[in-house]
PDB file of C-alpha atoms in Angstrom:
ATOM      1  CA  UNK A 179       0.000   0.000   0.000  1.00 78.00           C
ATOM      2  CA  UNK A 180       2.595   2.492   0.687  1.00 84.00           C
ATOM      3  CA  UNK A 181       4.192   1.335  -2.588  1.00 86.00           C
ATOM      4  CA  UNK A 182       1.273   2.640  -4.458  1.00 87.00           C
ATOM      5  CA  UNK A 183       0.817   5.682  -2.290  1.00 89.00           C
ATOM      6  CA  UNK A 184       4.371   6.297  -3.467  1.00 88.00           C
ATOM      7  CA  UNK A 185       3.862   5.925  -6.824  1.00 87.00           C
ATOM      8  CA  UNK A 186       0.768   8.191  -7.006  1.00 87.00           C
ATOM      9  CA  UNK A 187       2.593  11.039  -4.999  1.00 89.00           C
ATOM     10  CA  UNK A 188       5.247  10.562  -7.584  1.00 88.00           C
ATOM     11  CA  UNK A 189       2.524  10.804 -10.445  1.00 87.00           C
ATOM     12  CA  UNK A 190       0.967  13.600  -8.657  1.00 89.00           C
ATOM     13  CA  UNK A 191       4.073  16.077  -7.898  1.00 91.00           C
ATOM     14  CA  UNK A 192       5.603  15.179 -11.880  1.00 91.00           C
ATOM     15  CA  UNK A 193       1.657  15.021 -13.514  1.00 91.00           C
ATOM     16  CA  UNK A 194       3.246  18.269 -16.048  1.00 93.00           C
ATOM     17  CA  UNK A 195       6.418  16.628 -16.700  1.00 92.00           C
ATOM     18  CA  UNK A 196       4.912  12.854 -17.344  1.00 91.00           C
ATOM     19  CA  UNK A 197       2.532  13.945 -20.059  1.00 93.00           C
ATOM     20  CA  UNK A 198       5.071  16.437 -21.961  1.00 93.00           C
ATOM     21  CA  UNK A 199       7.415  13.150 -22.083  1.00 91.00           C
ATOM     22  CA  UNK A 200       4.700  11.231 -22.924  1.00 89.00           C
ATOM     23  CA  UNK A 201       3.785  13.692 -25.948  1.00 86.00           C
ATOM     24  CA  UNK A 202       6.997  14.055 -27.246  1.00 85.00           C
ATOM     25  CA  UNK A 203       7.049  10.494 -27.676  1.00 83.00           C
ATOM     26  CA  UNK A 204       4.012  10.225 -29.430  1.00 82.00           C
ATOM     27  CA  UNK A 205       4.246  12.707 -31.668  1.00 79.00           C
ATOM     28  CA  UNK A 206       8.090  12.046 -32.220  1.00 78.00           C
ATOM     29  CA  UNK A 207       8.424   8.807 -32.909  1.00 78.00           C
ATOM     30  CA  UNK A 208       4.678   6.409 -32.116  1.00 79.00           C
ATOM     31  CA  UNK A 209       2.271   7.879 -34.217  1.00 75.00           C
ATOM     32  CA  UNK A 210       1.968   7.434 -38.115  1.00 79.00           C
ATOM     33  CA  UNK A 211       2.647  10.868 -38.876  1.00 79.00           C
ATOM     34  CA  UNK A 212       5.554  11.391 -36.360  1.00 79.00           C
ATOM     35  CA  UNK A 213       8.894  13.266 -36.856  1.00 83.00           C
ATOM     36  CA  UNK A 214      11.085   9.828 -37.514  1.00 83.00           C
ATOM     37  CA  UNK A 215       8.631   9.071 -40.200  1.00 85.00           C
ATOM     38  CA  UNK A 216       8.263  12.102 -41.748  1.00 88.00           C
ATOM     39  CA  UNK A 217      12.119  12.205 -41.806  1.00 91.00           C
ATOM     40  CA  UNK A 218      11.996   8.957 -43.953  1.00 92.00           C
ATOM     41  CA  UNK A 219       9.485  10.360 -46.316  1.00 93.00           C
ATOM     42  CA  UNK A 220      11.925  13.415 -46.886  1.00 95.00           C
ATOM     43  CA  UNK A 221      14.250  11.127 -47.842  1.00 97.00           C
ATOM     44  CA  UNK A 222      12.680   9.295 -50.160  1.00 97.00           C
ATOM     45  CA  UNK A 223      11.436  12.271 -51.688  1.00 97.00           C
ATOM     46  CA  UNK A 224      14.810  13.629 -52.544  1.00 97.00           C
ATOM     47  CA  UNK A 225      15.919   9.870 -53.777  1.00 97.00           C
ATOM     48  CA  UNK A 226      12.824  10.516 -55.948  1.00 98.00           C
ATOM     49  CA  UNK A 227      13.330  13.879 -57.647  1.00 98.00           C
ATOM     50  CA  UNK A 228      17.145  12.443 -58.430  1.00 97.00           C
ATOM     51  CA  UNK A 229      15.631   9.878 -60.444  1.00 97.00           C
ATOM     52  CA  UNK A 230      13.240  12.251 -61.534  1.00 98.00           C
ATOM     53  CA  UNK A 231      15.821  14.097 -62.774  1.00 97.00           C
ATOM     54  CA  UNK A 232      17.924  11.483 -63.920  1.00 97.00           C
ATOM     55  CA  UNK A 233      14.855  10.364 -66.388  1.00 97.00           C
ATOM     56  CA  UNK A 234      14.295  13.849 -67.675  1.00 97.00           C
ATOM     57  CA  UNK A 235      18.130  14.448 -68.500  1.00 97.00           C
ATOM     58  CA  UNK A 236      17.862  10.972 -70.531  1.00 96.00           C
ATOM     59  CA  UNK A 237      14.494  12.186 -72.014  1.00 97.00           C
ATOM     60  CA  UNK A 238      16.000  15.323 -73.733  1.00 96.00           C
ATOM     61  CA  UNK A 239      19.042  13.149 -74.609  1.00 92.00           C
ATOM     62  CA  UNK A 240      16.675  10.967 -76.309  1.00 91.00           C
ATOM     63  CA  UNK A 241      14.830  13.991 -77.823  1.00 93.00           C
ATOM     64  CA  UNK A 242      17.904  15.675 -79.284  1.00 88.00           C
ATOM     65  CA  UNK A 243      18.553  12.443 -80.734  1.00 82.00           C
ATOM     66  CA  UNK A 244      15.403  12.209 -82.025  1.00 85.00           C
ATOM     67  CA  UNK A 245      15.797  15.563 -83.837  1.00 86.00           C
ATOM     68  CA  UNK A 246      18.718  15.030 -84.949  1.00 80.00           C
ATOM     69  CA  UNK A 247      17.333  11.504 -86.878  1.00 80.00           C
ATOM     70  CA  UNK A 248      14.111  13.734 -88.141  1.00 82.00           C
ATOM     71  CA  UNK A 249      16.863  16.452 -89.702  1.00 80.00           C
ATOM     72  CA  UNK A 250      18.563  14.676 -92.540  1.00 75.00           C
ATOM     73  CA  UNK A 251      20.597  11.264 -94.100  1.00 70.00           C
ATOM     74  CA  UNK A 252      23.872  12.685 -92.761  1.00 76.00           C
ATOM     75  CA  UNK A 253      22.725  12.525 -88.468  1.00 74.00           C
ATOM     76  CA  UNK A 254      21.073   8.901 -89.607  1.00 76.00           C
ATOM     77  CA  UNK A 255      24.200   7.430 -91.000  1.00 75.00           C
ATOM     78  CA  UNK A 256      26.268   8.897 -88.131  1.00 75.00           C
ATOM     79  CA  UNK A 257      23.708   7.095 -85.926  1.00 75.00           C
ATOM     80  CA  UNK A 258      23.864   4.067 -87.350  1.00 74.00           C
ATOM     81  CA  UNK A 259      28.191   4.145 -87.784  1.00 74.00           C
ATOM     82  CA  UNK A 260      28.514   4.417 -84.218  1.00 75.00           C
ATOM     83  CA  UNK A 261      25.958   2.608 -82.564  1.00 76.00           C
ATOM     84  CA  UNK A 262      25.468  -0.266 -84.751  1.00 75.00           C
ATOM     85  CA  UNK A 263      28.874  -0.263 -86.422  1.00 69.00           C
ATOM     86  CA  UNK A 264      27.359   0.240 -90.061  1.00 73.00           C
ATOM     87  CA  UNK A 265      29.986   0.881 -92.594  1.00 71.00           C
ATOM     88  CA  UNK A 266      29.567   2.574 -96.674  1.00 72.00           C
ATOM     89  CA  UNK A 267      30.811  -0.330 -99.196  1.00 73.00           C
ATOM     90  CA  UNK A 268      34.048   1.101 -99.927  1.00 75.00           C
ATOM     91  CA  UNK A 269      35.101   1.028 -95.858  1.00 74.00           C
ATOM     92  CA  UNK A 270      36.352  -1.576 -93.494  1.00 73.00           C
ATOM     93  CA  UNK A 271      35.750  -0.996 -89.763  1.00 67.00           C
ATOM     94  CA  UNK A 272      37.880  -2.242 -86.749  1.00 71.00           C
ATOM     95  CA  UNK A 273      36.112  -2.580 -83.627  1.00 65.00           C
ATOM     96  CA  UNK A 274      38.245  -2.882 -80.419  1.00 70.00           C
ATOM     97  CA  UNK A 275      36.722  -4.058 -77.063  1.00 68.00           C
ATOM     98  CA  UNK A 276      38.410  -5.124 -74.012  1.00 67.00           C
ATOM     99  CA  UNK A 277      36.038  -7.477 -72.692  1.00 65.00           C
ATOM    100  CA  UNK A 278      36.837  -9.559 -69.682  1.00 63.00           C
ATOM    101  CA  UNK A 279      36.155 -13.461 -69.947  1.00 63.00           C
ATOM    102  CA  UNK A 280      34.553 -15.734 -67.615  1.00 61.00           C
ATOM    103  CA  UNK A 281      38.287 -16.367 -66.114  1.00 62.00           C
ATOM    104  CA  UNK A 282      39.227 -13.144 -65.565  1.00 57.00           C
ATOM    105  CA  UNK A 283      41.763 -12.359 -68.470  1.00 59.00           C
ATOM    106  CA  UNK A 284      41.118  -9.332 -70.960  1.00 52.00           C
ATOM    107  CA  UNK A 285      39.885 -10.629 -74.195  1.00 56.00           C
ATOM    108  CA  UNK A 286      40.843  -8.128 -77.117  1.00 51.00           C
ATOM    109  CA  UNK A 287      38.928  -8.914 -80.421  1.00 52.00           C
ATOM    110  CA  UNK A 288      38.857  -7.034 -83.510  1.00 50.00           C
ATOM    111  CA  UNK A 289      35.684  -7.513 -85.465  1.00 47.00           C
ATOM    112  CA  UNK A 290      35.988  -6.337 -89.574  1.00 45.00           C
TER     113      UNK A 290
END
């Protein structure tokens, strides 16, 4: 019995000090919308507007490209030389890669 009168005289002299801890605690980190969550969601929102603007960098990439193909023969043959190694008749074209093989060691091929 005197344990508990103890314990309420304890809850009774710190009744201000209990509920402000007990707030703080909520609000910081219990509830759904508390400061350790909203922290997270900050986070993630700058990881997404990097990609965001990752995508739109590669988008006017892409576009310019695009352009360029919808100008003329000339930005369509330089397309297709460099990405898909096309060559005129009259024209050989050496490819060199340094690829690495299954065991580790460089493999150097030259494709014609």
């Amino acid at each position: 019995m005197s344990k508990l009168r103890g314990v309420l005289s304890f809850i009774g002299r710190y009744k201000y000090l209990i509920v402000i801890i007990a707030g703080i605690a909520l609000v910081g980190f219990l509830d759904e919308n508390s400061y350790l969550h909203r922290m997270q969601l900050d986070m993630q929102i700058s990881d997404l507007k990097e990609e965001i603007r990752t995508y739109e960098e590669k988008n006017a990439e892409s576009m310019k490209r695009i352009a360029e193909i919808d100008s003329g023969g000339e930005s369509i043959e330089k397309i297709a030389r460099e990405n898909y190694y096309m060559k005129a008749p009259d024209e050989d074209i050496f490819v060199l890669s340094s690829d690495i093989n299954k065991n580790g060691s460089l493999k150097n091929e030259t494709t014609e």
